[in-house]
PDB file of C-alpha atoms and ligand atoms in Angstrom:
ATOM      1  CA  UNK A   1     -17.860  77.824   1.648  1.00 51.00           C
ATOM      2  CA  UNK A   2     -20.122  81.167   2.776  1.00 51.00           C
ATOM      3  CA  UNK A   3     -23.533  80.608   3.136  1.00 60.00           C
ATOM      4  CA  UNK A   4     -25.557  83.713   2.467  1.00 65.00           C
ATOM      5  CA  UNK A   5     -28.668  84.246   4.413  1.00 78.00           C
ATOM      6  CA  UNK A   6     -30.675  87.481   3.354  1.00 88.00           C
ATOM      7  CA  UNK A   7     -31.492  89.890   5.133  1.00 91.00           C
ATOM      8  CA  UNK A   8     -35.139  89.115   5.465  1.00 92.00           C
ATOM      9  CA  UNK A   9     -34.082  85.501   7.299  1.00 94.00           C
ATOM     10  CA  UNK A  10     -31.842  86.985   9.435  1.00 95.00           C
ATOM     11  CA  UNK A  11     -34.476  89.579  10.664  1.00 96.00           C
ATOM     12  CA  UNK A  12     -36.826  86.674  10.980  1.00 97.00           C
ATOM     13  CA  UNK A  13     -34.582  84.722  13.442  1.00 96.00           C
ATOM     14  CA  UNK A  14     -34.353  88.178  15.496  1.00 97.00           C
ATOM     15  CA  UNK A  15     -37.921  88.099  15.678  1.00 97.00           C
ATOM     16  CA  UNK A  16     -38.537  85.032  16.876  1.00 97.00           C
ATOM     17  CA  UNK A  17     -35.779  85.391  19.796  1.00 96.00           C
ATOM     18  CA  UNK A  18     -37.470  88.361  20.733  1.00 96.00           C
ATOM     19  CA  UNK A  19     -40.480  86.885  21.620  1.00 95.00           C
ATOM     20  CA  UNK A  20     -38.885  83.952  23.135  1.00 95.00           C
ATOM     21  CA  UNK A  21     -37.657  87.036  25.156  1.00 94.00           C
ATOM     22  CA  UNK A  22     -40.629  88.643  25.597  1.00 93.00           C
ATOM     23  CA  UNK A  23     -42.485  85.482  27.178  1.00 91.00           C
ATOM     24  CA  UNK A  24     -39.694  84.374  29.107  1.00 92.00           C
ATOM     25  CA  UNK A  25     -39.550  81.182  27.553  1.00 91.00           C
ATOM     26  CA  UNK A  26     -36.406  79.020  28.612  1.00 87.00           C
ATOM     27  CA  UNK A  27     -37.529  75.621  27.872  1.00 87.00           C
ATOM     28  CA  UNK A  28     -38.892  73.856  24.949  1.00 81.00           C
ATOM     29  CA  UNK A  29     -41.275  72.572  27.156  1.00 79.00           C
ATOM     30  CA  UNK A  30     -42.502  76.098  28.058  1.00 85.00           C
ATOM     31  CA  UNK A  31     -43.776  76.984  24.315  1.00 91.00           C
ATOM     32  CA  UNK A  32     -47.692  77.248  23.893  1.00 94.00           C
ATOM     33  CA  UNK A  33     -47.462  78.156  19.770  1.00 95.00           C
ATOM     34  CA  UNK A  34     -50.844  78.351  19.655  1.00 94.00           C
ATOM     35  CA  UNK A  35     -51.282  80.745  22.850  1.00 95.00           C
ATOM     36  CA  UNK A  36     -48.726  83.111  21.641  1.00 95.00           C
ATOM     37  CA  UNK A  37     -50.590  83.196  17.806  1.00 95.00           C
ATOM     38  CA  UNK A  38     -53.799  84.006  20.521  1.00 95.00           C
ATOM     39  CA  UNK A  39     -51.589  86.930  21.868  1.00 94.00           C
ATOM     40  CA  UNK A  40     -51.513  87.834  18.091  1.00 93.00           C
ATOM     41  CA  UNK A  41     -55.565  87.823  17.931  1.00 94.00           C
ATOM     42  CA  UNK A  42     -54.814  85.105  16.044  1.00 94.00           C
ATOM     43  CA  UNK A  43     -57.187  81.759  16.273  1.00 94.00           C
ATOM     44  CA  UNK A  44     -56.074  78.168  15.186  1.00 94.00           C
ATOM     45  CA  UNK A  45     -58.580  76.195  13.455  1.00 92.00           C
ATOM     46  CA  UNK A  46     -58.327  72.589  12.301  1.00 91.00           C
ATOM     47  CA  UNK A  47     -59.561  71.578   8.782  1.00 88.00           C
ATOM     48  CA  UNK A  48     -59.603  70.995   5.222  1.00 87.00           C
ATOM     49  CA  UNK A  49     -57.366  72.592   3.217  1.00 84.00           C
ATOM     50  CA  UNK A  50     -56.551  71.208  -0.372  1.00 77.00           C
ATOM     51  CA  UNK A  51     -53.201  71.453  -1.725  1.00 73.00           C
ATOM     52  CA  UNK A  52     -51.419  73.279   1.795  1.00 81.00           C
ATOM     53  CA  UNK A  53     -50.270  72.380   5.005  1.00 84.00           C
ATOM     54  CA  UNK A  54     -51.893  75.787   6.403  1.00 86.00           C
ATOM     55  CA  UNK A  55     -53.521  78.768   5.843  1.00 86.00           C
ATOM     56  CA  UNK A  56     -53.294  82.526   7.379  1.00 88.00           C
ATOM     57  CA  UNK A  57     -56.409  84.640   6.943  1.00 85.00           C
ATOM     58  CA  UNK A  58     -56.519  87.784   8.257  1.00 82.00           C
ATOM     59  CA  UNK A  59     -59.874  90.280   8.490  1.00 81.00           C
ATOM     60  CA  UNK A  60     -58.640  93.754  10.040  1.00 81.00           C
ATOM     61  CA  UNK A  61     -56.474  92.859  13.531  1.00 83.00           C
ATOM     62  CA  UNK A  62     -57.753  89.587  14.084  1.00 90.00           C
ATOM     63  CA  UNK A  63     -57.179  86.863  11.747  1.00 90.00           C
ATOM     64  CA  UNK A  64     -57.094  82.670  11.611  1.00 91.00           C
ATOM     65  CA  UNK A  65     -54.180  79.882  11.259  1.00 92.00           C
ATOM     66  CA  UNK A  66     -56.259  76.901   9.302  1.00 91.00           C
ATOM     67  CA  UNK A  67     -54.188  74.028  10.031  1.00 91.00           C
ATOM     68  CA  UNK A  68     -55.065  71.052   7.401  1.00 89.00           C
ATOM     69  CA  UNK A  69     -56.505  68.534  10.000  1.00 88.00           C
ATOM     70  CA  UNK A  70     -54.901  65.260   7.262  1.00 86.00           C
ATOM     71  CA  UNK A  71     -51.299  66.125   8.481  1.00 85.00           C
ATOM     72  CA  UNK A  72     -51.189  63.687  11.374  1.00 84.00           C
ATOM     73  CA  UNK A  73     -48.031  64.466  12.654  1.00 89.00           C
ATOM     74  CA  UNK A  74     -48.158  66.892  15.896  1.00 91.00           C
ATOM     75  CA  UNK A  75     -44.631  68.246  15.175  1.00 92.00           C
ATOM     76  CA  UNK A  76     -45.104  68.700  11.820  1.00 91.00           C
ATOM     77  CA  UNK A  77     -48.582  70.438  12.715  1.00 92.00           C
ATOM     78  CA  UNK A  78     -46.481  72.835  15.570  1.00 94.00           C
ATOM     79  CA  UNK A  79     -43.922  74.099  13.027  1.00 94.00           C
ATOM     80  CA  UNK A  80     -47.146  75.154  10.588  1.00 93.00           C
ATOM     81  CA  UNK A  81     -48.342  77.097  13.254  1.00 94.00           C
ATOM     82  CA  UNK A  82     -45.091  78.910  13.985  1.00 96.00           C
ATOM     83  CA  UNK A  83     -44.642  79.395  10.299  1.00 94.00           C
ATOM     84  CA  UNK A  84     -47.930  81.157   9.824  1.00 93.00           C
ATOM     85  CA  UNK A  85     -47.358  83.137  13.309  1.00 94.00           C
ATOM     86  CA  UNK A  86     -44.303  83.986  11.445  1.00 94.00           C
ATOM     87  CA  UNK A  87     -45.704  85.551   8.267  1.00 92.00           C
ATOM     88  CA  UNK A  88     -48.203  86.910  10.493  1.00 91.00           C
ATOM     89  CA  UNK A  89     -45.334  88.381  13.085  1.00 94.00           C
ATOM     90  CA  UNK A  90     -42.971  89.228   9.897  1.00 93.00           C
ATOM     91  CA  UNK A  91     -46.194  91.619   8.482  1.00 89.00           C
ATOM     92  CA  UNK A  92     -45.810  89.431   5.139  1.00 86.00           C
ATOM     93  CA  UNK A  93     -49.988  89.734   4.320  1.00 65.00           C
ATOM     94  CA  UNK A  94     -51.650  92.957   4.629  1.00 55.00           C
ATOM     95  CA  UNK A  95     -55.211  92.545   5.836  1.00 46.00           C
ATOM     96  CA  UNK A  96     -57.862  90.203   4.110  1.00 45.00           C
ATOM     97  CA  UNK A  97     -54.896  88.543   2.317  1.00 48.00           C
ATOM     98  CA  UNK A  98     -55.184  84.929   2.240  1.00 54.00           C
ATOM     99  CA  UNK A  99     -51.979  83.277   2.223  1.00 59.00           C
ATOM    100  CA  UNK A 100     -51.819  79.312   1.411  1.00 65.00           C
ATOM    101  CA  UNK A 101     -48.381  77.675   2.637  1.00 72.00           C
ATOM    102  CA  UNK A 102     -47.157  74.089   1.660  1.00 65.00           C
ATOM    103  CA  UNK A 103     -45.419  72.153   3.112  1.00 57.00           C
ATOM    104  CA  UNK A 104     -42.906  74.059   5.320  1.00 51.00           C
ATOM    105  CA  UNK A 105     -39.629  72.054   4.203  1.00 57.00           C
ATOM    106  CA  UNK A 106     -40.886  70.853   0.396  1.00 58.00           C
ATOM    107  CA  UNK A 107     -39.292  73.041  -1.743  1.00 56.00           C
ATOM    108  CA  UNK A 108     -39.650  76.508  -0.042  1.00 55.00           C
ATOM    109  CA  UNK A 109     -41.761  78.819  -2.475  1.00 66.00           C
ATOM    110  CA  UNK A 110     -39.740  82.441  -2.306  1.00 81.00           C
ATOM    111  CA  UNK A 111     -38.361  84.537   0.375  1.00 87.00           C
ATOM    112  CA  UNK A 112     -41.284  85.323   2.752  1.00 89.00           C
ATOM    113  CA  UNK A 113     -41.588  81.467   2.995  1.00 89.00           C
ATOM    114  CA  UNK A 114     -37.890  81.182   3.477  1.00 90.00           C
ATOM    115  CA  UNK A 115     -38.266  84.031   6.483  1.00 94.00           C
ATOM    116  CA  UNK A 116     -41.205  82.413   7.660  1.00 93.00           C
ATOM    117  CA  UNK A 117     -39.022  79.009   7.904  1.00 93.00           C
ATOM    118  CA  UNK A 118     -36.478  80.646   9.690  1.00 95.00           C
ATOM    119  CA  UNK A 119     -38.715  82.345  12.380  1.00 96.00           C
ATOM    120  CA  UNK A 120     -40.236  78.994  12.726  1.00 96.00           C
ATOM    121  CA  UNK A 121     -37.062  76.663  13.305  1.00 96.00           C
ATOM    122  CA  UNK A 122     -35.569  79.735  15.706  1.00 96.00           C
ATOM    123  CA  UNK A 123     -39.021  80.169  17.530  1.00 97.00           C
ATOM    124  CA  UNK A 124     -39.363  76.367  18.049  1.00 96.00           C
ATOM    125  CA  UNK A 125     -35.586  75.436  18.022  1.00 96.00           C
ATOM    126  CA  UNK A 126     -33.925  78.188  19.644  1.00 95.00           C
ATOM    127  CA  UNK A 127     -30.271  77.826  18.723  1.00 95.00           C
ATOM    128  CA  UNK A 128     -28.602  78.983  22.049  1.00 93.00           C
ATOM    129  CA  UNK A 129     -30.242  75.965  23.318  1.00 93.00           C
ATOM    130  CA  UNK A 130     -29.346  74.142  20.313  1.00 94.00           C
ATOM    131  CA  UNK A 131     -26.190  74.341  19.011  1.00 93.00           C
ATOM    132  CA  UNK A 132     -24.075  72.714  21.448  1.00 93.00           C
ATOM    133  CA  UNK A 133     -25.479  70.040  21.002  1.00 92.00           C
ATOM    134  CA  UNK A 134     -25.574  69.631  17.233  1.00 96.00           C
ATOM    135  CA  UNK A 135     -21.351  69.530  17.777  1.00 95.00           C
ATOM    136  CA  UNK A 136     -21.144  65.874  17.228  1.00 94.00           C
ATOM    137  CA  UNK A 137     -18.785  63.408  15.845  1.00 94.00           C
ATOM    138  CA  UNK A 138     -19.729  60.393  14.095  1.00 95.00           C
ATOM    139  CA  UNK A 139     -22.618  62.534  12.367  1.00 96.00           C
ATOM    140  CA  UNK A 140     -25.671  60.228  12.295  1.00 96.00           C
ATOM    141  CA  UNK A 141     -29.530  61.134  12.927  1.00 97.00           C
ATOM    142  CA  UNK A 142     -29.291  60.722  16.786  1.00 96.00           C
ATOM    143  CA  UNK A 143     -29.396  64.143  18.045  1.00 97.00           C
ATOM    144  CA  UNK A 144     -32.188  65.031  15.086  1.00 97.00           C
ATOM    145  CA  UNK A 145     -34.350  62.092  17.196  1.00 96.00           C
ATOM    146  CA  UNK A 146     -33.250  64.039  20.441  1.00 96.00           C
ATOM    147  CA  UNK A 147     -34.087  67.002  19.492  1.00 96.00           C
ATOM    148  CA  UNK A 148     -37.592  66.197  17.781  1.00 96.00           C
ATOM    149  CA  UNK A 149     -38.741  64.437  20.392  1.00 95.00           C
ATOM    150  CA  UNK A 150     -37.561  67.312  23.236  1.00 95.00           C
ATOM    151  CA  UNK A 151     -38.666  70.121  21.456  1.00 95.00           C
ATOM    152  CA  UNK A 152     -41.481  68.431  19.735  1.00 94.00           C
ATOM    153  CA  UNK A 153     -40.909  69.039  16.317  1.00 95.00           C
ATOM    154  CA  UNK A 154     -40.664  66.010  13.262  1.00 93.00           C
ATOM    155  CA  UNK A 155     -37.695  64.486  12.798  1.00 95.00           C
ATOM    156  CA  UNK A 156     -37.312  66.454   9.040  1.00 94.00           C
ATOM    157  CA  UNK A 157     -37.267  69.902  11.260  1.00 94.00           C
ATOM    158  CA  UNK A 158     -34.570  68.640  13.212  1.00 96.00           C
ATOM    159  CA  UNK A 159     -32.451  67.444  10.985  1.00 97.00           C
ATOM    160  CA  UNK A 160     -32.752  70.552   9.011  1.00 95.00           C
ATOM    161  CA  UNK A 161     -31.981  72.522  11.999  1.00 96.00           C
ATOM    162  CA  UNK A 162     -29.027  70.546  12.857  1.00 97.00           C
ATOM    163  CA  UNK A 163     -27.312  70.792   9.072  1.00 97.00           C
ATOM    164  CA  UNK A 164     -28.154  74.385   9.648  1.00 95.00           C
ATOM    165  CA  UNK A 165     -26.275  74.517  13.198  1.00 96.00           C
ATOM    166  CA  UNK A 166     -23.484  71.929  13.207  1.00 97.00           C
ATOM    167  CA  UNK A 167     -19.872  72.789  11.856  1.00 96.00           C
ATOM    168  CA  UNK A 168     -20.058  69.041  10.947  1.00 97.00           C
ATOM    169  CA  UNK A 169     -19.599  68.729   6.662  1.00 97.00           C
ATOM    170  CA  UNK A 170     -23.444  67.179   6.182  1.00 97.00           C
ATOM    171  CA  UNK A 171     -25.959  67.268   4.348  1.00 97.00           C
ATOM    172  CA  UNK A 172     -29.883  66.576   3.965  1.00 97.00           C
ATOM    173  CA  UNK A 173     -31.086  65.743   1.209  1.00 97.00           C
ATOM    174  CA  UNK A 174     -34.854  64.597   0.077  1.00 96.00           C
ATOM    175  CA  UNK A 175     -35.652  62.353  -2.538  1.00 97.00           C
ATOM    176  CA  UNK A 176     -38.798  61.662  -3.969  1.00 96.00           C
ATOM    177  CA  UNK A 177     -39.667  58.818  -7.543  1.00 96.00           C
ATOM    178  CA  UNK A 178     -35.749  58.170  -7.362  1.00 96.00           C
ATOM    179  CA  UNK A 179     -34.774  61.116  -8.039  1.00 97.00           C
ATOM    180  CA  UNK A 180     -33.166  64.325  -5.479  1.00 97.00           C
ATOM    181  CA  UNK A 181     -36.253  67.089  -4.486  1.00 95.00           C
ATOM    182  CA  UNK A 182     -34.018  69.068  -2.677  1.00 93.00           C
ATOM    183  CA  UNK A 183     -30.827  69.374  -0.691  1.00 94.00           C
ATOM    184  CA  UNK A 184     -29.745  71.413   2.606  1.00 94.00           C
ATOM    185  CA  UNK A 185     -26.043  71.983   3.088  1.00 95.00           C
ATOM    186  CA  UNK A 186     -23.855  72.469   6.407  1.00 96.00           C
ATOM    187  CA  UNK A 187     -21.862  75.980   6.164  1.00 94.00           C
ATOM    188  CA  UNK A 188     -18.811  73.181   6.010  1.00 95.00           C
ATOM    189  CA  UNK A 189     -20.467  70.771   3.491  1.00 95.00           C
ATOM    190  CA  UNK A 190     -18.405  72.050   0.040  1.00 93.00           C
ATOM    191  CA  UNK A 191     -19.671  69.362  -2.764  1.00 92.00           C
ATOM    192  CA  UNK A 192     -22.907  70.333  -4.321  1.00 90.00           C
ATOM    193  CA  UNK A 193     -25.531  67.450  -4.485  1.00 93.00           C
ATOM    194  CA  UNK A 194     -27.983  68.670  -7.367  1.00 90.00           C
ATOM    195  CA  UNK A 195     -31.726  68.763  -7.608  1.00 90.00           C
ATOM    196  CA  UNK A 196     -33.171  66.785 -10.067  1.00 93.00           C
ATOM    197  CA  UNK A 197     -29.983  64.155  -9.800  1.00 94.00           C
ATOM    198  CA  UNK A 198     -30.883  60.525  -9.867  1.00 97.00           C
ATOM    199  CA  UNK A 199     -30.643  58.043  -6.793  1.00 97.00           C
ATOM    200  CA  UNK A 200     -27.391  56.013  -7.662  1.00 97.00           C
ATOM    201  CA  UNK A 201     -28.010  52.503  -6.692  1.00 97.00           C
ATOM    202  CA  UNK A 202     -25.019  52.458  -4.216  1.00 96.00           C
ATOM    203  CA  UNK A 203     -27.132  54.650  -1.972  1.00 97.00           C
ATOM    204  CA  UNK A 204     -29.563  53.453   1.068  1.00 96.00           C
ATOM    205  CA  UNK A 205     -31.827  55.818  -0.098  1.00 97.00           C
ATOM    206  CA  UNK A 206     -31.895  53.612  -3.251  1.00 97.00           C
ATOM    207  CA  UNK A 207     -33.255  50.978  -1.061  1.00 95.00           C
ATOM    208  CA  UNK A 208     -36.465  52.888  -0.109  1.00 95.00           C
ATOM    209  CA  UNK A 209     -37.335  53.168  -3.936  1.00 95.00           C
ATOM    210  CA  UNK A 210     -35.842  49.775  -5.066  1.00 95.00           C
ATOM    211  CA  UNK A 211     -37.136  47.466  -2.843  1.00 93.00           C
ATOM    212  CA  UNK A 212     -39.712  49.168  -0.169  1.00 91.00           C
ATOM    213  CA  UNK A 213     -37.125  48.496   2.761  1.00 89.00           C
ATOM    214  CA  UNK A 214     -34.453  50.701   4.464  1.00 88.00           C
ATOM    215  CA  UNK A 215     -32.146  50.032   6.732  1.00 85.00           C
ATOM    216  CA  UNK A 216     -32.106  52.053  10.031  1.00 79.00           C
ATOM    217  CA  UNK A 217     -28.404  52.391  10.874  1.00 88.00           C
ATOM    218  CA  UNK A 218     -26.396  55.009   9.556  1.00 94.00           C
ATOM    219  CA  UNK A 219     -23.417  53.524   7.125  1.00 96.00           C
ATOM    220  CA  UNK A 220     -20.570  53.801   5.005  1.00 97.00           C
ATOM    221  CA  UNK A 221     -21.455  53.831   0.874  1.00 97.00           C
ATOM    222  CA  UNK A 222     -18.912  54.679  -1.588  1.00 97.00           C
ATOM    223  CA  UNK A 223     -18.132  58.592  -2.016  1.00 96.00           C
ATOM    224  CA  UNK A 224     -19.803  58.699  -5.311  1.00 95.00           C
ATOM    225  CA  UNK A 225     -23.117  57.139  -4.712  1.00 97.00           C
ATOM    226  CA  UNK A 226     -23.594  61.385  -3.591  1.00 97.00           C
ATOM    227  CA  UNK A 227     -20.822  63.271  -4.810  1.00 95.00           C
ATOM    228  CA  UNK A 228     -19.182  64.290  -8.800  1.00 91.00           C
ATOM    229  CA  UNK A 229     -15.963  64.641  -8.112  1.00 91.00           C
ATOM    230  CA  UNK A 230     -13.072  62.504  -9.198  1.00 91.00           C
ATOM    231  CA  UNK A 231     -11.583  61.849  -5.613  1.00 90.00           C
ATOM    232  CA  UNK A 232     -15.582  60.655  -4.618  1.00 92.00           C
ATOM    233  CA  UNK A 233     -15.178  56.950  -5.920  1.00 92.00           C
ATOM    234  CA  UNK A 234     -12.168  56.488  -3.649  1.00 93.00           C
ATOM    235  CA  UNK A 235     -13.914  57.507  -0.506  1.00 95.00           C
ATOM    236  CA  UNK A 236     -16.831  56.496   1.406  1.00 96.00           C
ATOM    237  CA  UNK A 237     -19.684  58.926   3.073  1.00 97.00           C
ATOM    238  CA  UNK A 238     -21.432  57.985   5.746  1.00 97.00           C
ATOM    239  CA  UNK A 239     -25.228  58.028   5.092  1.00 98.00           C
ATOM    240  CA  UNK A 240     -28.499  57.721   7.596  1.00 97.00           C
ATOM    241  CA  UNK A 241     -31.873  57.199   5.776  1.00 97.00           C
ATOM    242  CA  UNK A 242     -35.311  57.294   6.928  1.00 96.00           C
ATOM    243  CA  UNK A 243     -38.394  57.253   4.685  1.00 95.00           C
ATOM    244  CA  UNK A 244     -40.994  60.543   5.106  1.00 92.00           C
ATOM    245  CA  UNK A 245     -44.596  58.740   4.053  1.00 86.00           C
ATOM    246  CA  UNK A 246     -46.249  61.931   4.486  1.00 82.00           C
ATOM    247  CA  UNK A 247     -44.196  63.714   1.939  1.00 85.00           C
ATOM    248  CA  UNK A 248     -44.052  60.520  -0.362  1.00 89.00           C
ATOM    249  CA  UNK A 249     -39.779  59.973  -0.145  1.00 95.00           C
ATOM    250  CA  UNK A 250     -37.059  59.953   1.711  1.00 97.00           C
ATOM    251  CA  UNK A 251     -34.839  61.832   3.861  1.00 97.00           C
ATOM    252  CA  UNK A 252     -31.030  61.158   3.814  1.00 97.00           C
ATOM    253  CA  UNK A 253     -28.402  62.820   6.714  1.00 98.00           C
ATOM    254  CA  UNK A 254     -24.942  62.350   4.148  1.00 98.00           C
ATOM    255  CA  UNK A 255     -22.377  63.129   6.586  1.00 97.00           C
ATOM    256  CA  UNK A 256     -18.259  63.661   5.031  1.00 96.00           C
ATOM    257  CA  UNK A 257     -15.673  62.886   7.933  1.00 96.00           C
ATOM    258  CA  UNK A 258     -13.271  65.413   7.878  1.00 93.00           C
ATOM    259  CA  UNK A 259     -10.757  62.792   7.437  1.00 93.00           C
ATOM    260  CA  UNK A 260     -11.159  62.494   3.998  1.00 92.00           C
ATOM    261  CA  UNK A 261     -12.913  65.729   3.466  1.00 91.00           C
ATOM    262  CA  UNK A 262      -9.385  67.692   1.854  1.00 89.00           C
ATOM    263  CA  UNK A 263      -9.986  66.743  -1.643  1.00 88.00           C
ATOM    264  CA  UNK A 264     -13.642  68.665  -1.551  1.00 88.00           C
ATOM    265  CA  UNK A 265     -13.107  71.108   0.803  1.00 85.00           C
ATOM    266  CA  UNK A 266     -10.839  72.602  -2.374  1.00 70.00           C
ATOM    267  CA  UNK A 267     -13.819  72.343  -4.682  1.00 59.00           C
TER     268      UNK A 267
HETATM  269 ZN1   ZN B 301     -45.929  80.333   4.280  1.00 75.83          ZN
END
């Protein structure tokens, strides 16, 4: 399976290594967001904002990321500053232009939010420093953890950044009322999980919804519980759930060993 990534993205991800370049930055540790958005004439404010995660306002060459002060988590907070530095970096609002952002991995709202995603995840998640480490086999949400906490992002921006990165077949998907918002594939992740699909009850995810309760380890459920395809019910997937409060659902890692992988990899 090809993924195709626009052109826009791609020029997005250059951007962001070249200012990871630029400021010499060769550690996680070493990234100030906010005083590179400064370096922009850029300010970062904390407050309310109704309805977004942030805000970029520009007036002339200065301008302001509004960061909605209810999002509690710092990671989460870090990658909507990156993402505004990005539309800001990416020239996406001309001046005066007020442009309101939800939430960075809910549903991404056209291609300048997809580009300023990708500048984001590069900027904060570089992937020469990432994608070694994103080869892993059992697939589980282990190195997401790793990485969130080391390059101190939320566990959703991980895992999205390792299904982006590993050659593993996996794939993320987030489920909200039962029912599948949206999912992220691996380049090696053939079956397509659709939006709008309902939980099956064979899945952990189920559990979230069912009965308030997941269970922490990542485990084997029958092929089907994710995937259409006659061969699914004779398989099992291996799936990792945690539950997202601040987005109201749940986030599932589905990861398909390779050892039974043939049947779909035709699909
Ligand atoms: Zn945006």
């Amino acid at each position: 399976m090809k993924i195709v990534t626009s052109l826009g993205v791609r020029r997005a991800r250059r951007e962001a290594q070249a200012l990871l370049k630029q400021f010499r930055i060769r550690d996680a540790k070493d990234l100030d967001v906010a005083a590179i958005a400064n370096l922009f004439r850029l300010r970062v404010t904390l407050g309310e904002l109704n309805g977004a995660t942030a805000r970029l306002a520009r007036a002339g060459r200065h301008g302001t990321i509004r960061l909605n002060a209810r999002i509690a988590d710092p990671g989460a907070q870090r990658f909507s500053m990156a993402h505004e530095l990005g539309h800001c970096v990416l020239r996406h609002e001309s001046p005066d232009v007020r442009a309101l952002c939800a939430a960075p991995h809910d549903q991404p709202d056209g291609e300048h939010e997809s580009q300023a995603n990708a500048f984001a995840a590069e900027l904060l998640m570089p992937e020469s420093m990432l994608r070694r480490r994103c080869e892993v086999s059992p697939v589980n949400l282990e190195p997401a953890r790793a990485i969130a906490a080391e390059f101190k992002v939320s566990l959703m921006a991980a895992a999205l950044r390792f299904v982006e990165l590993t050659s593993e077949r996996c794939a993320l998907v987030f489920s909200r009322d039962r029912r599948v918002v949206w999912v992220c594939r691996s380049a090696t992740f053939a079956p397509f999980i659709e939006g709008g699909r309902i939980l099956d009850t064979q899945s952990v995810a189920f559990d979230w919804f069912a009965h308030g309760r997941l269970s922490d380890d990542c485990q084997p459920v029958p092929g089907d519980a994710w995937i259409d395809h006659d061969s699914a019910p004779r398989i099992e997937v291996w799936e990792a759930s945690v539950p997202v409060p601040a987005m109201w659902g749940v986030m599932s890692l589905v990861w398909l060993p390779e050892s039974v992988a043939a049947p779909f990899d035709a699909v």
